[in-house]
Amino acid sequence: MNRIFFSLFLALMVLQGCKDNSASDTTMEAASPSPEEEVQAVRKEIEEINNKVTALMKAGAYEEAGQYFAEDLVQYISGQPPVLGRQAWVESRMAVADMGEWDLQLEVLDLALDGDIAVERGRGVQTFTANETSPMPSFQLTGDYMVYWKRKDSTWVIQWDYVAMPPQEGTDAPSE
């Protein structure tokens, strides 16, 4: 009888151990976000960074805005020479700042995530209001963009930025 009691007791202990392990596995699974939740969390972070960068640019704080760009940034804006490096980006923004008021609105359309790499596809509206000394007139352009982000030291930075702007009036654009 003792042997049967001991065997049942041992079996219950083993079952209890299995039950405890499966409960902790379930708890761990519930604690880690699903891939969709992770994409949404990163998208929210990137949208917040986009808002900070555009607000800093509007305020003329280009050095501070530049912190969200990788040191070895590569930026292509159609119809313009490439911008190579964070410092070149800051200098390019400062070079046109005195021409008038610049405003940029960004909308994230899609985001793909793979670990510490994210790719953002979006649409932007660039508005320029020329001042009296500006060598160019006021304009508003809507374009599409794609940004390759890298997570660095727990924050996201722009590594590559490609902006496709529509041809401006008076330019020879290829016909489709």
Coordinates of C-alpha atoms in Angstrom, one line a residue:
M1 CA 0.0 0.0 0.0
N2 CA 2.8 2.4 0.8
R3 CA 4.4 1.6 -2.5
I4 CA 1.1 2.5 -4.3
F5 CA 0.7 5.6 -2.2
F6 CA 4.3 6.7 -2.9
S7 CA 3.9 6.0 -6.7
L8 CA 0.7 8.1 -6.8
F9 CA 2.4 10.9 -4.8
L10 CA 5.4 10.9 -7.1
A11 CA 3.1 10.9 -10.2
L12 CA 1.1 13.9 -8.8
M13 CA 4.4 15.8 -8.1
V14 CA 5.6 15.2 -11.7
L15 CA 2.2 16.3 -13.0
Q16 CA 2.2 19.4 -10.8
G17 CA 5.7 20.2 -12.1
C18 CA 4.6 19.9 -15.7
K19 CA 1.6 22.0 -14.9
D20 CA 3.7 24.7 -13.3
N21 CA 6.1 24.7 -16.3
S22 CA 3.3 25.0 -18.8
A23 CA 1.8 27.8 -16.8
S24 CA 5.1 29.7 -16.7
D25 CA 5.5 29.1 -20.5
T26 CA 2.1 30.5 -21.1
T27 CA 2.9 33.5 -18.9
M28 CA 6.1 34.1 -20.8
E29 CA 4.3 33.9 -24.1
A30 CA 1.7 36.3 -22.9
A31 CA 4.4 38.7 -21.8
S32 CA 6.2 38.9 -25.1
P33 CA 4.4 40.9 -27.8
S34 CA 3.2 39.3 -31.0
P35 CA 5.0 40.3 -34.2
E36 CA 2.0 42.6 -35.1
E37 CA 2.2 44.3 -31.7
E38 CA 5.9 44.8 -32.0
V39 CA 5.5 46.4 -35.5
Q40 CA 2.8 48.7 -34.1
A41 CA 5.1 49.7 -31.1
V42 CA 8.0 50.5 -33.4
R43 CA 5.7 52.3 -35.8
K44 CA 4.6 54.5 -32.9
E45 CA 8.2 55.2 -32.0
I46 CA 9.1 56.2 -35.5
E47 CA 6.0 58.4 -35.9
E48 CA 7.0 60.2 -32.7
I49 CA 10.6 60.6 -34.0
N50 CA 9.2 62.0 -37.3
N51 CA 7.1 64.5 -35.4
K52 CA 10.1 65.5 -33.3
V53 CA 12.3 65.9 -36.3
T54 CA 9.8 68.0 -38.3
A55 CA 9.1 70.2 -35.2
L56 CA 12.8 70.7 -34.6
M57 CA 13.4 71.5 -38.3
K58 CA 10.5 74.1 -38.3
A59 CA 12.2 75.6 -35.2
G60 CA 15.6 75.8 -36.9
A61 CA 17.1 73.3 -34.5
Y62 CA 18.9 71.3 -37.2
E63 CA 21.8 70.0 -35.0
E64 CA 19.3 68.6 -32.6
A65 CA 17.1 67.1 -35.4
G66 CA 20.3 65.6 -36.9
Q67 CA 20.7 63.3 -33.9
Y68 CA 18.0 61.1 -35.4
F69 CA 20.1 60.5 -38.5
A70 CA 23.0 58.1 -38.7
E71 CA 26.5 59.6 -38.9
D72 CA 26.9 57.9 -42.3
L73 CA 23.4 58.9 -43.6
V74 CA 22.7 58.6 -47.3
Q75 CA 19.7 60.8 -48.4
Y76 CA 18.4 61.0 -52.0
I77 CA 15.8 63.5 -52.9
S78 CA 14.8 63.3 -56.6
G79 CA 16.3 66.1 -58.6
Q80 CA 18.9 67.0 -56.0
P81 CA 22.5 65.8 -55.4
P82 CA 22.7 63.1 -52.6
V83 CA 23.3 64.2 -49.0
L84 CA 26.1 62.0 -47.5
G85 CA 26.4 62.1 -43.8
R86 CA 24.7 63.6 -40.8
Q87 CA 26.8 66.8 -40.9
A88 CA 26.1 67.3 -44.6
W89 CA 22.3 67.0 -43.8
V90 CA 22.6 69.6 -41.1
E91 CA 24.5 71.9 -43.3
S92 CA 22.1 71.5 -46.2
R93 CA 19.2 72.4 -44.0
M94 CA 21.0 75.4 -42.6
A95 CA 21.9 76.6 -46.2
V96 CA 18.2 77.0 -47.2
A97 CA 16.8 78.0 -43.8
D98 CA 17.0 81.8 -44.4
M99 CA 15.1 81.6 -47.7
G100 CA 11.7 81.4 -45.9
E101 CA 9.5 79.2 -43.8
W102 CA 9.7 75.4 -44.3
D103 CA 7.1 73.0 -43.1
L104 CA 7.2 69.2 -43.6
Q105 CA 4.3 66.9 -42.7
L106 CA 4.9 63.1 -42.8
E107 CA 2.5 60.2 -42.9
V108 CA 3.7 56.6 -42.3
L109 CA 1.8 54.4 -44.8
D110 CA 3.6 51.0 -44.0
L111 CA 6.3 49.7 -41.8
A112 CA 8.3 46.5 -42.0
L113 CA 10.4 45.3 -39.1
D114 CA 13.2 42.8 -38.8
G115 CA 14.9 42.9 -35.5
D116 CA 16.9 46.2 -35.3
I117 CA 16.0 47.2 -38.9
A118 CA 12.8 48.9 -39.9
V119 CA 11.7 50.1 -43.4
E120 CA 9.1 52.9 -43.5
R121 CA 7.1 53.8 -46.6
G122 CA 5.3 57.1 -46.4
R123 CA 4.0 60.2 -48.0
G124 CA 5.2 63.8 -47.2
V125 CA 4.0 67.3 -47.9
Q126 CA 6.7 69.9 -48.1
T127 CA 5.5 73.5 -47.9
F128 CA 7.9 76.4 -48.5
T129 CA 6.8 80.0 -48.0
A130 CA 9.4 82.3 -49.5
N131 CA 10.5 85.5 -47.9
E132 CA 11.3 88.7 -49.8
T133 CA 15.0 87.7 -50.4
S134 CA 14.4 84.1 -51.5
P135 CA 15.8 83.2 -54.8
M136 CA 12.9 80.8 -55.4
P137 CA 9.1 81.1 -55.1
S138 CA 6.8 79.5 -52.6
F139 CA 5.6 76.0 -53.3
Q140 CA 4.0 72.9 -51.9
L141 CA 5.0 69.4 -53.0
T142 CA 3.6 66.0 -52.1
G143 CA 6.0 63.1 -52.5
D144 CA 6.5 59.6 -51.5
Y145 CA 9.5 58.4 -49.4
M146 CA 11.2 55.3 -48.1
V147 CA 13.4 55.3 -45.0
Y148 CA 15.7 52.5 -43.8
W149 CA 15.9 52.8 -40.0
K150 CA 18.5 51.2 -37.6
R151 CA 18.0 50.7 -33.9
K152 CA 21.1 52.1 -32.3
D153 CA 21.6 52.4 -28.5
S154 CA 17.8 51.8 -27.9
T155 CA 16.7 54.5 -30.3
W156 CA 15.9 54.5 -34.0
V157 CA 18.1 56.5 -36.5
I158 CA 17.7 57.1 -40.2
Q159 CA 20.3 55.3 -42.2
W160 CA 19.0 55.7 -45.8
D161 CA 16.3 58.1 -46.9
Y162 CA 14.9 58.3 -50.4
V163 CA 12.3 60.9 -51.4
A164 CA 10.6 60.7 -54.7
M165 CA 9.2 64.2 -55.5
P166 CA 7.0 64.8 -58.6
P167 CA 8.5 66.9 -61.3
Q168 CA 8.1 70.6 -60.8
E169 CA 6.3 72.7 -63.5
G170 CA 8.6 73.8 -66.3
T171 CA 10.9 70.8 -66.0
D172 CA 11.3 68.1 -68.6
A173 CA 9.9 65.1 -67.0
P174 CA 9.9 61.7 -68.7
S175 CA 6.5 60.7 -70.0
E176 CA 5.0 57.5 -68.7

